[in-house]
Coordinates of C-alpha atoms in Angstrom, one line a residue:
M1 CA 20.8 -47.2 53.7
N2 CA 19.7 -46.0 57.3
A3 CA 22.8 -45.0 59.4
Q4 CA 20.7 -46.3 62.7
K5 CA 20.2 -49.9 62.7
V6 CA 17.3 -51.9 64.1
F7 CA 16.5 -55.7 64.8
C8 CA 16.0 -58.0 62.4
E9 CA 14.2 -60.9 63.6
E10 CA 15.6 -63.1 60.8
C11 CA 18.8 -62.1 61.0
R12 CA 18.6 -61.8 64.6
S13 CA 20.7 -58.9 65.3
D14 CA 20.8 -55.3 64.4
V15 CA 21.1 -54.5 61.0
D16 CA 20.7 -51.6 58.3
Y17 CA 17.8 -51.5 56.0
V18 CA 16.5 -49.8 53.3
V19 CA 13.3 -47.8 52.8
T20 CA 11.3 -47.9 49.8
T21 CA 7.8 -46.4 48.4
V22 CA 5.2 -49.0 48.0
P23 CA 1.6 -49.5 47.6
M24 CA -0.2 -49.9 50.7
T25 CA -3.9 -50.9 52.3
G26 CA -5.2 -49.8 55.4
T27 CA -8.6 -50.2 57.2
I28 CA -11.2 -47.4 58.9
K29 CA -14.2 -47.6 59.8
D30 CA -14.9 -51.4 58.3
K31 CA -13.7 -49.3 54.9
E32 CA -10.1 -50.3 52.8
Y33 CA -8.5 -47.3 51.8
S34 CA -5.4 -47.5 49.5
F35 CA -2.5 -45.3 50.2
T36 CA 1.1 -45.1 49.6
G37 CA 3.7 -45.7 52.0
K38 CA 7.0 -46.8 53.0
E39 CA 8.9 -50.0 53.9
A40 CA 11.7 -51.2 55.4
R41 CA 13.9 -54.6 54.3
C42 CA 16.7 -56.4 55.5
T43 CA 20.1 -55.2 53.8
N44 CA 21.5 -58.7 54.6
C45 CA 18.3 -60.7 53.8
D46 CA 15.6 -58.7 52.5
S47 CA 13.3 -59.0 54.9
L48 CA 10.9 -56.7 56.1
I49 CA 11.5 -55.4 59.5
Y50 CA 9.4 -52.3 62.3
V51 CA 10.3 -49.4 62.2
P52 CA 8.3 -47.3 64.3
E53 CA 9.4 -43.9 62.6
L54 CA 8.1 -45.4 59.3
S55 CA 4.5 -46.9 60.7
D56 CA 3.6 -43.7 62.2
T57 CA 4.2 -42.0 59.0
N58 CA 2.2 -44.7 57.1
L59 CA -0.7 -44.4 59.5
Q60 CA -0.7 -40.8 59.0
A61 CA -0.7 -41.2 55.3
L62 CA -3.7 -44.1 55.8
Y63 CA -5.9 -40.8 57.9
D64 CA -4.7 -38.4 55.1
V65 CA -6.1 -40.8 52.6
Y66 CA -9.2 -41.3 54.7
R67 CA -9.1 -37.7 55.5
Q68 CA -9.2 -36.5 51.8
E69 CA -12.4 -39.3 51.0
N70 CA -14.2 -37.9 53.9
G71 CA -14.4 -34.0 53.9
I72 CA -12.5 -34.3 56.9
I73 CA -9.7 -31.4 57.6
P74 CA -6.1 -32.5 56.9
L75 CA -4.2 -32.4 59.9
S76 CA -1.4 -29.6 58.8
Q77 CA -4.6 -27.1 58.7
I78 CA -5.5 -28.0 62.0
Q79 CA -2.1 -27.3 63.2
E80 CA -1.9 -24.0 61.4
I81 CA -5.0 -22.8 63.2
P82 CA -3.1 -21.6 66.3
K83 CA -0.6 -20.2 64.8
K84 CA -2.7 -18.1 62.2
Y85 CA -5.0 -16.4 64.4
N86 CA -2.4 -16.2 68.0
I87 CA -4.4 -18.1 70.2
G88 CA -3.5 -21.2 72.0
K89 CA -4.9 -24.5 71.7
R90 CA -6.6 -24.7 75.1
P91 CA -8.1 -21.0 74.5
L92 CA -9.3 -21.8 71.2
S93 CA -11.4 -25.2 72.4
L94 CA -13.2 -22.7 74.9
L95 CA -13.7 -20.1 72.5
L96 CA -15.8 -22.7 70.4
G97 CA -17.4 -23.9 73.6
W98 CA -16.1 -27.4 73.2
G99 CA -13.6 -29.8 75.7
E100 CA -11.3 -27.6 77.1
Q101 CA -9.0 -30.3 75.5
T102 CA -10.5 -31.1 72.7
F103 CA -8.9 -29.5 70.1
S104 CA -5.5 -30.1 71.8
R105 CA -6.6 -33.8 70.6
Y106 CA -7.0 -33.3 66.9
Y107 CA -4.2 -30.9 66.8
D108 CA -2.2 -34.0 67.9
G109 CA -4.0 -36.2 64.9
D110 CA -7.0 -37.4 66.5
M111 CA -9.8 -37.5 64.0
P112 CA -12.4 -34.8 64.6
T113 CA -16.2 -35.8 63.0
K114 CA -17.5 -34.1 60.2
Q115 CA -19.5 -31.6 61.9
Y116 CA -15.9 -30.4 63.9
S117 CA -14.2 -30.5 61.0
D118 CA -16.4 -28.4 58.7
I119 CA -15.8 -25.6 61.9
L120 CA -12.6 -26.0 61.5
V121 CA -12.2 -25.5 57.5
R122 CA -14.4 -22.1 58.0
I123 CA -11.9 -21.1 60.4
Y124 CA -8.9 -21.8 58.6
R125 CA -10.5 -20.3 55.8
K126 CA -12.4 -17.3 56.5
P127 CA -10.6 -15.3 59.0
L128 CA -14.0 -13.0 59.1
F129 CA -15.6 -16.4 60.2
F130 CA -13.3 -16.8 63.6
S131 CA -13.3 -12.5 64.1
K132 CA -16.8 -13.2 64.4
L133 CA -16.2 -16.2 66.9
L134 CA -13.6 -14.4 68.9
E135 CA -15.8 -11.5 69.2
A136 CA -19.2 -13.4 70.4
N137 CA -17.5 -15.8 72.8
K138 CA -14.8 -14.0 74.0
G139 CA -16.3 -14.5 77.5
N140 CA -14.9 -18.2 77.4
L141 CA -11.7 -17.4 77.3
K142 CA -10.2 -17.1 80.5
S143 CA -8.3 -14.2 80.3
T144 CA -7.9 -11.1 78.3
L145 CA -5.3 -11.3 77.0
A146 CA -5.9 -14.2 75.3
Y147 CA -8.5 -12.7 73.5
E148 CA -6.9 -8.9 72.9
K149 CA -3.4 -10.8 71.4
S150 CA -5.9 -13.2 68.9
R151 CA -8.0 -9.8 68.0
R152 CA -5.0 -7.9 67.0
T153 CA -3.7 -10.8 65.1
V154 CA -7.0 -11.5 63.1
D155 CA -7.2 -7.3 62.5
K156 CA -4.5 -7.4 60.7
L157 CA -5.4 -10.7 58.8
L158 CA -8.5 -9.4 57.4
F159 CA -6.8 -6.2 55.9
A160 CA -3.9 -8.4 54.5
D161 CA -5.6 -7.7 51.1
V162 CA -4.6 -4.1 51.4
P163 CA -0.9 -2.6 51.7
D164 CA -0.4 -1.6 55.1
G165 CA -0.7 2.1 55.0
S166 CA -3.0 2.2 52.8
K167 CA -5.5 5.0 53.1
I168 CA -8.7 3.3 52.8
N169 CA -7.5 0.8 54.7
L170 CA -6.8 3.2 57.7
V171 CA -10.1 5.4 57.3
T172 CA -11.9 1.6 57.0
Q173 CA -10.2 1.0 60.8
Y174 CA -11.6 4.7 62.0
L175 CA -14.8 4.2 60.7
L176 CA -15.6 1.2 62.7
S177 CA -13.4 2.3 65.5
Q178 CA -16.1 5.2 65.8
C179 CA -19.3 3.7 64.3
E180 CA -21.2 1.3 66.9
D181 CA -23.8 0.2 64.3
I182 CA -22.1 0.4 60.8
T183 CA -23.3 -2.8 58.1
P184 CA -21.1 -3.4 55.4
L185 CA -23.5 -1.1 52.7
A186 CA -23.0 1.9 55.3
L187 CA -19.4 1.5 54.8
Q188 CA -19.5 1.9 51.5
K189 CA -21.0 4.9 51.6
A190 CA -19.6 6.3 54.3
L191 CA -15.9 5.6 52.3
Y192 CA -17.8 7.2 49.4
Y193 CA -18.6 10.6 51.1
I194 CA -15.1 10.6 52.6
Q195 CA -14.1 10.9 48.6
G196 CA -16.0 12.9 47.9
F197 CA -15.8 16.0 51.0
Y198 CA -12.5 15.3 50.8
F199 CA -12.0 16.3 47.3
A200 CA -14.6 19.3 47.7
F201 CA -12.5 20.8 50.6
Y202 CA -8.7 20.2 49.8
Q203 CA -9.1 19.2 45.4
K204 CA -7.0 16.1 45.8
F205 CA -8.2 12.0 46.2
L206 CA -7.8 10.7 48.9
F207 CA -8.2 7.4 47.7
K208 CA -6.7 5.5 45.1
E209 CA -8.5 2.8 44.6
D210 CA -11.7 2.8 42.1
C211 CA -15.1 3.1 43.8
Q212 CA -17.8 1.1 41.0
A213 CA -21.2 1.4 40.8
W214 CA -23.4 -1.5 41.7
V215 CA -26.5 -2.1 42.4
H216 CA -27.1 -1.1 46.0
G217 CA -25.0 2.1 45.1
P218 CA -21.1 3.3 44.9
A219 CA -18.5 0.6 46.1
Y220 CA -15.1 -0.6 47.1
K221 CA -15.0 -3.6 45.5
D222 CA -12.6 -5.4 47.7
I223 CA -13.2 -3.3 51.1
Y224 CA -16.8 -4.8 50.6
F225 CA -15.9 -8.3 49.7
R226 CA -14.0 -8.3 53.2
Y227 CA -17.3 -7.9 54.8
R228 CA -19.9 -8.9 52.9
D229 CA -20.4 -11.8 55.4
Y230 CA -21.9 -9.5 57.8
H231 CA -25.1 -9.1 55.6
F232 CA -26.7 -6.8 56.9
D233 CA -25.4 -7.1 60.5
P234 CA -23.2 -4.7 62.1
I235 CA -19.7 -5.0 61.8
E236 CA -17.5 -5.3 65.0
K237 CA -15.7 -2.1 66.1
T238 CA -11.7 -2.0 65.7
K239 CA -10.6 -1.7 69.1
D240 CA -7.3 0.9 69.8
F241 CA -7.3 2.8 66.7
D242 CA -4.7 5.3 67.3
S243 CA -6.1 8.1 65.3
S244 CA -3.1 10.1 65.3
V245 CA -1.6 9.0 61.9
F246 CA -4.4 11.2 60.5
A247 CA -4.0 15.3 59.6
S248 CA -6.1 17.2 61.6
G249 CA -7.7 18.2 58.2
E250 CA -8.5 14.7 56.9
K251 CA -9.7 13.6 60.4
T252 CA -12.5 16.7 60.7
I253 CA -13.8 15.2 57.2
Y254 CA -13.9 11.8 58.6
D255 CA -15.6 12.8 61.9
S256 CA -18.2 15.5 59.7
V257 CA -19.3 12.1 57.3
I258 CA -19.6 9.9 61.0
N259 CA -21.7 12.4 62.8
S260 CA -23.4 14.1 59.7
L261 CA -24.3 10.9 57.9
C262 CA -23.4 8.0 58.8
C263 CA -26.4 8.4 61.6
Y264 CA -28.7 7.1 58.8
S265 CA -29.3 3.6 57.7
S266 CA -28.1 2.6 55.2
M267 CA -31.6 2.5 53.1
V268 CA -31.3 6.2 53.9
L269 CA -28.0 6.5 52.0
E270 CA -28.9 4.4 49.3
Y271 CA -31.5 6.9 48.5
F272 CA -28.8 9.6 48.7
T273 CA -26.5 8.3 46.7
H274 CA -29.1 6.8 43.7
N275 CA -29.8 10.7 43.5
E276 CA -26.7 11.8 43.0
S277 CA -25.1 12.2 39.6
P278 CA -21.7 9.9 40.1
W279 CA -23.5 6.8 40.4
L280 CA -26.7 8.3 38.1
T281 CA -24.1 9.1 35.2
T282 CA -22.6 5.7 35.5
R283 CA -25.0 3.6 35.5
G284 CA -26.4 5.4 32.8
D285 CA -29.4 3.3 31.1
L286 CA -28.4 0.1 33.2
P287 CA -31.7 -1.2 34.8
V288 CA -32.4 -0.7 38.4
S289 CA -31.2 -4.8 39.5
E290 CA -28.5 -4.9 36.7
P291 CA -25.4 -6.1 38.4
S292 CA -22.3 -4.3 37.0
D293 CA -18.7 -3.4 37.9
R294 CA -18.7 0.0 35.9
I295 CA -16.3 2.7 37.2
I296 CA -17.3 5.9 38.8
D297 CA -14.9 8.2 37.2
K298 CA -12.8 10.0 40.4
M299 CA -13.5 13.7 38.6
L300 CA -17.4 13.0 39.0
I301 CA -17.5 12.3 42.1
G302 CA -15.1 15.0 42.9
D303 CA -17.0 18.1 40.5
Y304 CA -20.1 16.9 42.2
F305 CA -19.0 17.3 45.8
S306 CA -17.3 20.5 44.5
T307 CA -20.8 21.8 43.6
V308 CA -22.4 20.4 46.8
K309 CA -19.8 22.2 48.7
S310 CA -20.5 25.9 46.5
K311 CA -24.4 25.1 46.7
Y312 CA -24.7 24.8 50.7
S313 CA -22.4 27.7 51.0
M314 CA -19.7 25.1 53.3
I315 CA -17.1 26.7 55.3
N316 CA -15.8 24.0 56.9
P317 CA -16.5 20.4 57.1
G318 CA -18.5 20.6 59.8
D319 CA -21.4 22.1 57.4
I320 CA -21.8 18.4 55.6
R321 CA -24.9 18.1 57.6
E322 CA -26.7 20.7 55.8
Y323 CA -26.3 18.8 53.1
A324 CA -27.4 15.2 54.9
Q325 CA -30.2 17.4 56.2
A326 CA -31.3 18.7 52.7
M327 CA -30.9 15.0 51.0
F328 CA -32.8 12.9 54.1
L329 CA -36.0 16.2 54.0
R330 CA -36.0 15.5 50.2
R331 CA -36.5 11.9 51.5
E332 CA -39.4 12.5 53.1
L333 CA -41.5 14.9 51.2
I334 CA -41.4 11.6 48.6

């Protein structure tokens, strides 16, 4: 029974009513759909009575079935997108190159076309896809504030799978703030060299995460999969990274790897790592193109780069460039 009375046409008065769940059908675009709805009946005469709120609920249930059967994004997911990416409905519509009110209409319940629905599904599921849209189309926005607010939120989402303050997370952000054209494969090599040379100079490992011996060289799985949609394209730069979170000894390693090794392409760096014992030893007798998740033992990395430091008489991290130049020359002579 409901405390709010409604008018019953049979009783000709305002009455109490009861709500029950019943099977219903509805038609959209000349096709009939079955769904579970709600109906209200008068407690006096048991006649069906009209309750506006239930009518809206039933219409929404019909639309939900239509969306599900036709691969259209659920309304609940559409309504989560602005909050998820900290962007207004109108700015989001402009970012997508749509009419200024288009997303607002979908947010309020209008049915998007399949084409627009597919775009919204990708945005909802893939923060990286939205991140690329935000960067490519930021000129469509009417203010830089809308871009900056959303950019900060997206960056946090991209690093959500790594605990806040994780060293590999912070170093990755620093690399992306300093390197102009770093691809997902080159990023992996940079992290690997930072791990190795940091151990060589300070005799401890910087990252707790394991490095795996993949076909194209050493890889930190979680970091790679976060950016793999970039394929061979450069990853967008991180804005306004505060490097004061690093100790000076750490930062000199990062900067030296950036200056000495990140200037080379991912293919050149792949040659380097394919001729270093940590990757070679871990791969063992695997065929060249055989996928593998074998973990490169941290001490293989530590011992190798400690030997490199000794061989090249490195006094400070700036001397890393001598190793990089020697490896590059070796490649050119083949």
